[in-house]
mmCIF file of C-alpha atoms and ligand atoms in Angstrom:
data_model
loop_
_atom_site.group_PDB
_atom_site.id
_atom_site.type_symbol
_atom_site.label_atom_id
_atom_site.label_comp_id
_atom_site.label_asym_id
_atom_site.label_seq_id
_atom_site.Cartn_x
_atom_site.Cartn_y
_atom_site.Cartn_z
ATOM 1 C CA UNK A 29 130.368 14.332 63.942
ATOM 2 C CA UNK A 30 129.154 17.239 61.606
ATOM 3 C CA UNK A 31 131.458 20.311 61.334
ATOM 4 C CA UNK A 32 130.245 23.258 62.988
ATOM 5 C CA UNK A 33 131.314 26.645 61.532
ATOM 6 C CA UNK A 34 131.539 28.344 64.916
ATOM 7 C CA UNK A 35 134.171 26.866 66.954
ATOM 8 C CA UNK A 36 136.008 27.502 70.124
ATOM 9 C CA UNK A 37 139.764 28.186 70.222
ATOM 10 C CA UNK A 38 141.984 27.284 73.266
ATOM 11 C CA UNK A 39 145.294 28.678 72.448
ATOM 12 C CA UNK A 40 147.214 29.833 75.624
ATOM 13 C CA UNK A 41 144.657 28.061 78.015
ATOM 14 C CA UNK A 42 147.383 26.150 79.631
ATOM 15 C CA UNK A 43 145.859 26.340 83.093
ATOM 16 C CA UNK A 44 143.889 23.312 83.796
ATOM 17 C CA UNK A 45 141.046 25.114 85.670
ATOM 18 C CA UNK A 46 140.979 27.926 83.364
ATOM 19 C CA UNK A 47 140.773 25.449 80.160
ATOM 20 C CA UNK A 48 138.264 23.185 81.626
ATOM 21 C CA UNK A 49 136.060 25.822 82.732
ATOM 22 C CA UNK A 50 136.152 27.714 79.478
ATOM 23 C CA UNK A 51 135.572 24.548 77.545
ATOM 24 C CA UNK A 52 132.626 23.640 79.571
ATOM 25 C CA UNK A 53 131.179 27.210 79.340
ATOM 26 C CA UNK A 54 131.462 27.261 75.432
ATOM 27 C CA UNK A 55 129.665 23.878 75.346
ATOM 28 C CA UNK A 56 126.920 24.953 77.719
ATOM 29 C CA UNK A 57 126.297 28.254 75.628
ATOM 30 C CA UNK A 58 126.104 26.167 72.426
ATOM 31 C CA UNK A 59 129.649 25.878 70.985
ATOM 32 C CA UNK A 60 130.017 22.496 69.290
ATOM 33 C CA UNK A 61 133.613 22.718 67.858
ATOM 34 C CA UNK A 62 136.488 22.696 70.050
ATOM 35 C CA UNK A 63 140.046 23.772 68.454
ATOM 36 C CA UNK A 64 143.275 22.609 70.268
ATOM 37 C CA UNK A 65 146.693 21.469 69.475
ATOM 38 C CA UNK A 66 149.621 19.425 70.513
ATOM 39 C CA UNK A 67 151.422 22.642 70.756
ATOM 40 C CA UNK A 68 149.129 24.367 73.158
ATOM 41 C CA UNK A 69 149.793 21.668 76.184
ATOM 42 C CA UNK A 70 146.057 21.366 76.862
ATOM 43 C CA UNK A 71 144.739 18.435 74.891
ATOM 44 C CA UNK A 72 144.152 16.503 78.240
ATOM 45 C CA UNK A 73 142.272 19.263 79.696
ATOM 46 C CA UNK A 74 140.061 19.669 76.610
ATOM 47 C CA UNK A 75 139.328 16.000 76.982
ATOM 48 C CA UNK A 76 138.431 16.400 80.559
ATOM 49 C CA UNK A 77 136.079 19.326 79.590
ATOM 50 C CA UNK A 78 134.472 16.834 76.907
ATOM 51 C CA UNK A 79 134.181 14.071 79.370
ATOM 52 C CA UNK A 80 132.723 16.044 82.167
ATOM 53 C CA UNK A 81 130.170 18.136 80.017
ATOM 54 C CA UNK A 82 126.528 17.522 79.813
ATOM 55 C CA UNK A 83 127.064 17.801 75.939
ATOM 56 C CA UNK A 84 127.561 14.292 74.366
ATOM 57 C CA UNK A 85 130.906 13.702 72.849
ATOM 58 C CA UNK A 86 129.133 12.779 69.496
ATOM 59 C CA UNK A 87 127.732 16.266 69.105
ATOM 60 C CA UNK A 88 131.148 18.014 69.363
ATOM 61 C CA UNK A 89 133.512 18.441 66.697
ATOM 62 C CA UNK A 90 137.096 18.115 67.950
ATOM 63 C CA UNK A 91 139.971 19.709 65.988
ATOM 64 C CA UNK A 92 143.820 19.290 66.880
ATOM 65 C CA UNK A 93 147.008 20.165 65.210
ATOM 66 C CA UNK A 94 150.414 17.991 64.688
ATOM 67 C CA UNK A 95 153.387 20.000 66.329
ATOM 68 C CA UNK A 96 156.227 20.914 63.755
ATOM 69 C CA UNK A 97 158.355 18.435 65.427
ATOM 70 C CA UNK A 98 156.029 15.489 64.721
ATOM 71 C CA UNK A 99 155.848 15.867 60.893
ATOM 72 C CA UNK A 100 157.707 12.785 59.708
ATOM 73 C CA UNK A 101 155.850 9.764 58.882
ATOM 74 C CA UNK A 102 156.323 7.681 62.016
ATOM 75 C CA UNK A 103 155.818 10.699 64.324
ATOM 76 C CA UNK A 104 152.577 11.609 62.427
ATOM 77 C CA UNK A 105 150.858 8.075 63.106
ATOM 78 C CA UNK A 106 152.348 7.814 66.624
ATOM 79 C CA UNK A 107 151.645 11.210 68.168
ATOM 80 C CA UNK A 108 148.089 11.587 66.487
ATOM 81 C CA UNK A 109 147.376 8.507 68.465
ATOM 82 C CA UNK A 110 148.590 9.976 71.620
ATOM 83 C CA UNK A 111 146.645 13.320 71.005
ATOM 84 C CA UNK A 112 143.371 11.054 70.678
ATOM 85 C CA UNK A 113 144.288 9.496 74.135
ATOM 86 C CA UNK A 114 144.743 12.832 75.697
ATOM 87 C CA UNK A 115 141.687 14.078 74.149
ATOM 88 C CA UNK A 116 139.893 10.879 75.289
ATOM 89 C CA UNK A 117 138.329 10.234 71.933
ATOM 90 C CA UNK A 118 138.614 6.963 69.396
ATOM 91 C CA UNK A 119 138.579 9.603 66.564
ATOM 92 C CA UNK A 120 139.643 13.096 66.029
ATOM 93 C CA UNK A 121 137.357 14.687 63.923
ATOM 94 C CA UNK A 122 140.174 16.869 62.097
ATOM 95 C CA UNK A 123 143.788 16.945 62.588
ATOM 96 C CA UNK A 124 145.837 19.571 61.176
ATOM 97 C CA UNK A 125 149.576 20.259 60.291
ATOM 98 C CA UNK A 126 150.153 23.166 62.363
ATOM 99 C CA UNK A 127 152.912 24.820 60.354
ATOM 100 C CA UNK A 128 154.694 23.713 57.171
ATOM 101 C CA UNK A 129 158.028 24.098 58.952
ATOM 102 C CA UNK A 130 160.799 22.291 60.924
ATOM 103 C CA UNK A 131 160.141 18.423 60.015
ATOM 104 C CA UNK A 132 157.452 19.198 57.276
ATOM 105 C CA UNK A 133 158.216 17.220 54.497
ATOM 106 C CA UNK A 134 155.422 16.797 51.587
ATOM 107 C CA UNK A 135 156.145 13.242 51.148
ATOM 108 C CA UNK A 136 156.427 11.956 54.616
ATOM 109 C CA UNK A 137 153.987 14.326 56.394
ATOM 110 C CA UNK A 138 151.185 13.759 53.504
ATOM 111 C CA UNK A 139 151.757 10.015 53.559
ATOM 112 C CA UNK A 140 151.407 10.186 57.363
ATOM 113 C CA UNK A 141 148.035 12.255 57.040
ATOM 114 C CA UNK A 142 146.944 9.470 54.534
ATOM 115 C CA UNK A 143 147.754 6.686 56.891
ATOM 116 C CA UNK A 144 146.051 8.082 60.137
ATOM 117 C CA UNK A 145 142.855 8.782 57.843
ATOM 118 C CA UNK A 146 143.023 5.330 56.538
ATOM 119 C CA UNK A 147 143.638 3.795 60.130
ATOM 120 C CA UNK A 148 140.481 5.959 61.251
ATOM 121 C CA UNK A 149 142.103 7.721 64.146
ATOM 122 C CA UNK A 150 141.278 10.895 62.456
ATOM 123 C CA UNK A 151 138.053 11.606 60.475
ATOM 124 C CA UNK A 152 139.531 14.678 58.369
ATOM 125 C CA UNK A 153 142.631 16.137 57.566
ATOM 126 C CA UNK A 154 143.711 19.663 57.635
ATOM 127 C CA UNK A 155 146.642 21.991 57.143
ATOM 128 C CA UNK A 156 147.391 25.269 58.674
ATOM 129 C CA UNK A 157 149.575 28.430 57.835
ATOM 130 C CA UNK A 158 150.470 27.266 54.355
ATOM 131 C CA UNK A 159 151.116 29.715 51.385
ATOM 132 C CA UNK A 160 149.074 29.338 48.431
ATOM 133 C CA UNK A 161 151.977 27.566 46.549
ATOM 134 C CA UNK A 162 152.705 25.081 49.349
ATOM 135 C CA UNK A 163 148.869 24.587 49.823
ATOM 136 C CA UNK A 164 148.471 23.762 46.072
ATOM 137 C CA UNK A 165 151.439 21.392 46.335
ATOM 138 C CA UNK A 166 150.039 19.796 49.454
ATOM 139 C CA UNK A 167 146.327 19.467 47.912
ATOM 140 C CA UNK A 168 147.812 17.544 44.778
ATOM 141 C CA UNK A 169 149.647 15.262 47.207
ATOM 142 C CA UNK A 170 146.802 14.451 49.309
ATOM 143 C CA UNK A 171 144.733 13.918 46.432
ATOM 144 C CA UNK A 172 147.136 11.561 44.826
ATOM 145 C CA UNK A 173 146.805 9.758 48.060
ATOM 146 C CA UNK A 174 143.081 9.469 47.686
ATOM 147 C CA UNK A 175 142.503 12.126 50.549
ATOM 148 C CA UNK A 176 140.517 15.346 50.131
ATOM 149 C CA UNK A 177 141.642 18.426 52.256
ATOM 150 C CA UNK A 178 138.990 19.189 54.672
ATOM 151 C CA UNK A 179 140.345 22.562 56.011
ATOM 152 C CA UNK A 180 142.868 25.235 55.989
ATOM 153 C CA UNK A 181 143.270 27.130 59.209
ATOM 154 C CA UNK A 182 144.824 30.567 58.719
ATOM 155 C CA UNK A 183 144.678 33.833 60.174
ATOM 156 C CA UNK A 184 141.576 35.758 58.894
ATOM 157 C CA UNK A 185 139.547 38.853 60.020
ATOM 158 C CA UNK A 186 138.536 42.319 58.545
ATOM 159 C CA UNK A 187 142.235 43.403 58.911
ATOM 160 C CA UNK A 188 143.693 40.512 56.864
ATOM 161 C CA UNK A 189 140.984 39.282 54.488
ATOM 162 C CA UNK A 190 142.688 36.411 52.716
ATOM 163 C CA UNK A 191 140.852 37.008 49.309
ATOM 164 C CA UNK A 192 143.321 34.490 47.367
ATOM 165 C CA UNK A 193 142.981 31.743 50.085
ATOM 166 C CA UNK A 194 139.312 32.029 50.477
ATOM 167 C CA UNK A 195 138.683 31.862 46.749
ATOM 168 C CA UNK A 196 140.936 28.648 46.551
ATOM 169 C CA UNK A 197 138.957 27.361 49.473
ATOM 170 C CA UNK A 198 135.607 27.696 47.644
ATOM 171 C CA UNK A 199 137.260 26.256 44.203
ATOM 172 C CA UNK A 200 138.755 23.283 46.021
ATOM 173 C CA UNK A 201 135.692 23.021 48.285
ATOM 174 C CA UNK A 202 137.630 23.012 51.617
ATOM 175 C CA UNK A 203 136.793 25.087 54.855
ATOM 176 C CA UNK A 204 139.079 28.132 55.226
ATOM 177 C CA UNK A 205 138.971 28.205 59.255
ATOM 178 C CA UNK A 206 139.812 31.647 60.333
ATOM 179 C CA UNK A 207 142.038 31.965 63.330
ATOM 180 C CA UNK A 208 142.539 35.015 65.575
ATOM 181 C CA UNK A 209 139.276 35.991 63.922
ATOM 182 C CA UNK A 210 138.837 39.100 66.227
ATOM 183 C CA UNK A 211 142.678 39.991 65.686
ATOM 184 C CA UNK A 212 143.222 39.480 69.406
ATOM 185 C CA UNK A 213 140.882 42.928 69.895
ATOM 186 C CA UNK A 214 142.505 44.785 67.330
ATOM 187 C CA UNK A 215 139.342 44.924 65.213
ATOM 188 C CA UNK A 216 137.688 46.926 67.836
ATOM 189 C CA UNK A 217 139.240 50.482 67.092
ATOM 190 C CA UNK A 218 138.157 50.095 63.469
ATOM 191 C CA UNK A 219 135.868 52.857 62.567
ATOM 192 C CA UNK A 220 133.696 51.019 59.791
ATOM 193 C CA UNK A 221 133.251 47.956 62.255
ATOM 194 C CA UNK A 222 132.159 50.158 65.050
ATOM 195 C CA UNK A 223 129.714 51.862 62.554
ATOM 196 C CA UNK A 224 128.177 48.571 61.609
ATOM 197 C CA UNK A 225 128.175 47.586 65.340
ATOM 198 C CA UNK A 226 126.290 50.594 66.456
ATOM 199 C CA UNK A 227 123.881 50.068 63.535
ATOM 200 C CA UNK A 228 122.790 46.497 64.824
ATOM 201 C CA UNK A 229 123.279 47.369 68.414
ATOM 202 C CA UNK A 230 125.888 44.601 68.626
ATOM 203 C CA UNK A 231 129.623 44.480 69.575
ATOM 204 C CA UNK A 232 132.701 44.899 67.062
ATOM 205 C CA UNK A 233 133.782 41.526 68.016
ATOM 206 C CA UNK A 234 130.174 40.005 67.093
ATOM 207 C CA UNK A 235 130.563 42.025 63.695
ATOM 208 C CA UNK A 236 133.955 40.766 62.831
ATOM 209 C CA UNK A 237 132.778 37.259 63.466
ATOM 210 C CA UNK A 238 129.421 37.839 61.490
ATOM 211 C CA UNK A 239 131.385 39.162 58.719
ATOM 212 C CA UNK A 240 133.700 35.913 58.492
ATOM 213 C CA UNK A 241 130.229 33.863 58.779
ATOM 214 C CA UNK A 242 128.704 35.760 55.880
ATOM 215 C CA UNK A 243 131.600 34.584 53.771
ATOM 216 C CA UNK A 244 131.215 31.238 51.702
ATOM 217 C CA UNK A 245 133.337 28.384 52.944
ATOM 218 C CA UNK A 246 134.608 30.030 55.956
ATOM 219 C CA UNK A 247 134.549 29.082 59.769
ATOM 220 C CA UNK A 248 135.834 30.886 62.791
ATOM 221 C CA UNK A 249 137.235 29.977 66.051
ATOM 222 C CA UNK A 250 137.334 33.074 68.560
ATOM 223 C CA UNK A 251 139.246 32.110 71.745
ATOM 224 C CA UNK A 252 138.067 33.593 75.309
ATOM 225 C CA UNK A 253 138.645 32.731 78.669
ATOM 226 C CA UNK A 254 136.319 35.005 79.975
ATOM 227 C CA UNK A 255 132.734 33.675 80.380
ATOM 228 C CA UNK A 256 131.254 37.099 79.396
ATOM 229 C CA UNK A 257 133.471 37.109 76.054
ATOM 230 C CA UNK A 258 132.693 33.608 75.486
ATOM 231 C CA UNK A 259 128.646 34.402 75.412
ATOM 232 C CA UNK A 260 129.192 37.660 73.663
ATOM 233 C CA UNK A 261 131.269 36.138 70.814
ATOM 234 C CA UNK A 262 128.467 33.139 70.438
ATOM 235 C CA UNK A 263 125.721 36.006 69.913
ATOM 236 C CA UNK A 264 127.473 36.699 66.235
ATOM 237 C CA UNK A 265 125.442 33.419 65.159
ATOM 238 C CA UNK A 266 122.317 35.589 65.361
ATOM 239 C CA UNK A 267 123.992 38.760 64.000
ATOM 240 C CA UNK A 268 122.842 38.962 60.213
ATOM 241 C CA UNK A 269 124.640 41.615 58.193
ATOM 242 C CA UNK A 270 123.243 43.029 55.139
ATOM 243 C CA UNK A 271 125.109 43.452 51.823
ATOM 244 C CA UNK A 272 125.836 47.203 52.608
ATOM 245 C CA UNK A 273 127.548 46.239 55.819
ATOM 246 C CA UNK A 274 129.552 43.481 54.222
ATOM 247 C CA UNK A 275 130.650 45.779 51.684
ATOM 248 C CA UNK A 276 131.630 48.474 54.204
ATOM 249 C CA UNK A 277 133.940 45.864 55.823
ATOM 250 C CA UNK A 278 135.244 44.215 52.394
ATOM 251 C CA UNK A 279 136.537 47.859 51.906
ATOM 252 C CA UNK A 280 138.771 48.078 54.798
ATOM 253 C CA UNK A 281 142.079 48.364 52.989
ATOM 254 C CA UNK A 282 144.708 47.121 55.483
ATOM 255 C CA UNK A 283 146.844 44.037 55.732
ATOM 256 C CA UNK A 284 147.605 43.596 59.319
ATOM 257 C CA UNK A 285 148.937 40.215 60.706
ATOM 258 C CA UNK A 286 148.627 39.509 64.497
ATOM 259 C CA UNK A 287 150.664 36.310 63.957
ATOM 260 C CA UNK A 288 153.895 37.058 61.913
ATOM 261 C CA UNK A 289 157.786 36.934 62.101
ATOM 262 C CA UNK A 290 160.870 36.084 60.047
ATOM 263 C CA UNK A 291 160.196 32.410 60.756
ATOM 264 C CA UNK A 292 156.932 32.237 59.062
ATOM 265 C CA UNK A 293 156.342 30.439 55.583
ATOM 266 C CA UNK A 294 155.300 33.588 54.067
ATOM 267 C CA UNK A 295 158.505 35.501 54.903
HETATM 268 N N1 NAP B 6 146.793 27.720 63.383
HETATM 269 C C1 NAP B 6 147.496 28.515 64.187
HETATM 270 O O1 NAP B 6 148.605 28.925 63.955
HETATM 271 C C2 NAP B 6 146.910 29.442 65.061
HETATM 272 C C3 NAP B 6 147.433 30.687 65.440
HETATM 273 C C4 NAP B 6 146.461 31.352 66.451
HETATM 274 C C5 NAP B 6 145.396 31.022 66.872
HETATM 275 N N2 NAP B 6 144.959 29.800 66.436
HETATM 276 C C6 NAP B 6 143.627 29.488 67.031
HETATM 277 O O2 NAP B 6 142.644 30.430 66.790
HETATM 278 C C7 NAP B 6 142.211 30.837 68.127
HETATM 279 C C8 NAP B 6 141.654 32.207 68.186
HETATM 280 O O3 NAP B 6 142.793 32.948 67.979
HETATM 281 P P1 NAP B 6 143.553 33.872 68.881
HETATM 282 O O4 NAP B 6 143.446 33.161 70.511
HETATM 283 O O5 NAP B 6 144.880 34.077 68.458
HETATM 284 O O6 NAP B 6 142.711 35.166 68.834
HETATM 285 P P2 NAP B 6 141.296 35.863 69.021
HETATM 286 O O7 NAP B 6 140.449 34.784 69.121
HETATM 287 O O8 NAP B 6 141.228 36.877 67.793
HETATM 288 O O9 NAP B 6 141.292 36.777 70.392
HETATM 289 C C9 NAP B 6 141.612 36.236 71.558
HETATM 290 C C10 NAP B 6 141.786 37.562 72.665
HETATM 291 O O10 NAP B 6 140.639 38.158 72.316
HETATM 292 C C11 NAP B 6 140.054 38.551 73.781
HETATM 293 N N3 NAP B 6 138.574 38.289 73.461
HETATM 294 C C12 NAP B 6 137.697 37.591 72.748
HETATM 295 N N4 NAP B 6 136.492 37.793 72.751
HETATM 296 C C13 NAP B 6 136.427 39.091 73.194
HETATM 297 C C14 NAP B 6 135.424 39.964 73.222
HETATM 298 N N5 NAP B 6 134.036 39.778 73.020
HETATM 299 N N6 NAP B 6 135.880 41.036 73.973
HETATM 300 C C15 NAP B 6 136.997 41.711 74.371
HETATM 301 N N7 NAP B 6 138.056 40.754 74.044
HETATM 302 C C16 NAP B 6 137.775 39.520 73.608
HETATM 303 C C17 NAP B 6 140.303 37.119 74.574
HETATM 304 O O11 NAP B 6 140.330 37.766 75.867
HETATM 305 P P3 NAP B 6 140.061 36.377 77.165
HETATM 306 O O12 NAP B 6 140.760 35.118 76.793
HETATM 307 O O13 NAP B 6 140.697 37.153 78.412
HETATM 308 O O14 NAP B 6 138.666 36.425 77.241
HETATM 309 C C18 NAP B 6 141.761 37.041 74.007
HETATM 310 O O15 NAP B 6 142.757 37.743 74.715
HETATM 311 C C19 NAP B 6 143.233 30.396 69.121
HETATM 312 O O16 NAP B 6 142.812 30.185 70.371
HETATM 313 C C20 NAP B 6 143.581 28.695 68.348
HETATM 314 O O17 NAP B 6 142.728 27.984 68.729
HETATM 315 C C21 NAP B 6 145.577 28.991 65.537
#
């Protein structure tokens, strides 16, 4: 399945009906990339929505993430197979390491990723929440095992622009998948974003997403359970910002993380 830069996030969708309805709504609207994780406790619900949807499984890019308890070699292999079963797919399009924490060990984890790619239970491998140093080490380790990194998923939005990781993504030619791309609503009150939204008769959520899509090698995975939000966000696909808009948002001089804590790899 081809990668689609406009994905659908499912974090916190632990209620079965809510998750199935939201994923089916997203697929109806046009989303063709669904982002889940072992840790979200909803892979089976995503699987049900994929099976029930009128959209063919072959037309949807499905991504999941290995929980930090499952990063030893044997667990990478065994639990990825379990994820595929829960998702109801033969092949997971993209499997990430959710965080380089807990049982993460470059030798074990990267060998495990190479093994699941070789076995064919995943099509591509990804990493998430790696610092530039850990990322470089992991990319080298993957390349040594004959595997290319497909995507690095990190928080990224106008209040956390991630220049260094974006530039690295372009150099290495992998996708930077932007999570919390509307900063869970915190971009709505930013004057520069409001100005651009007004100019285009768009919403701040759409502007934040369109700004990310204006960047090379960047994909977005906004989450919404509310049908109106799911539809509104997808409207960003048709919003083209001009250079002046992009520059205005580039100029927002803030470094604000919504996912942070003393347990993170960057602390
Ligand atoms: N790799 C990681 O460690 C990691 C970490 C965080 C997130 N992620 C992934 O990235 C996805 C997105 O990130 P996120 O869920 O943290 O944050 P987000 O997508 O930036 O924001 C989601 C929140 O914004 C609300 N919302 C969405 N669209 C809206 C709109 N148009 N107007 C008003 N409110 C709107 C949603 O409300 P409703 O749901 O009520 O509609 C929800 O509360 C996650 O679901 C997950 O798949 C990955």
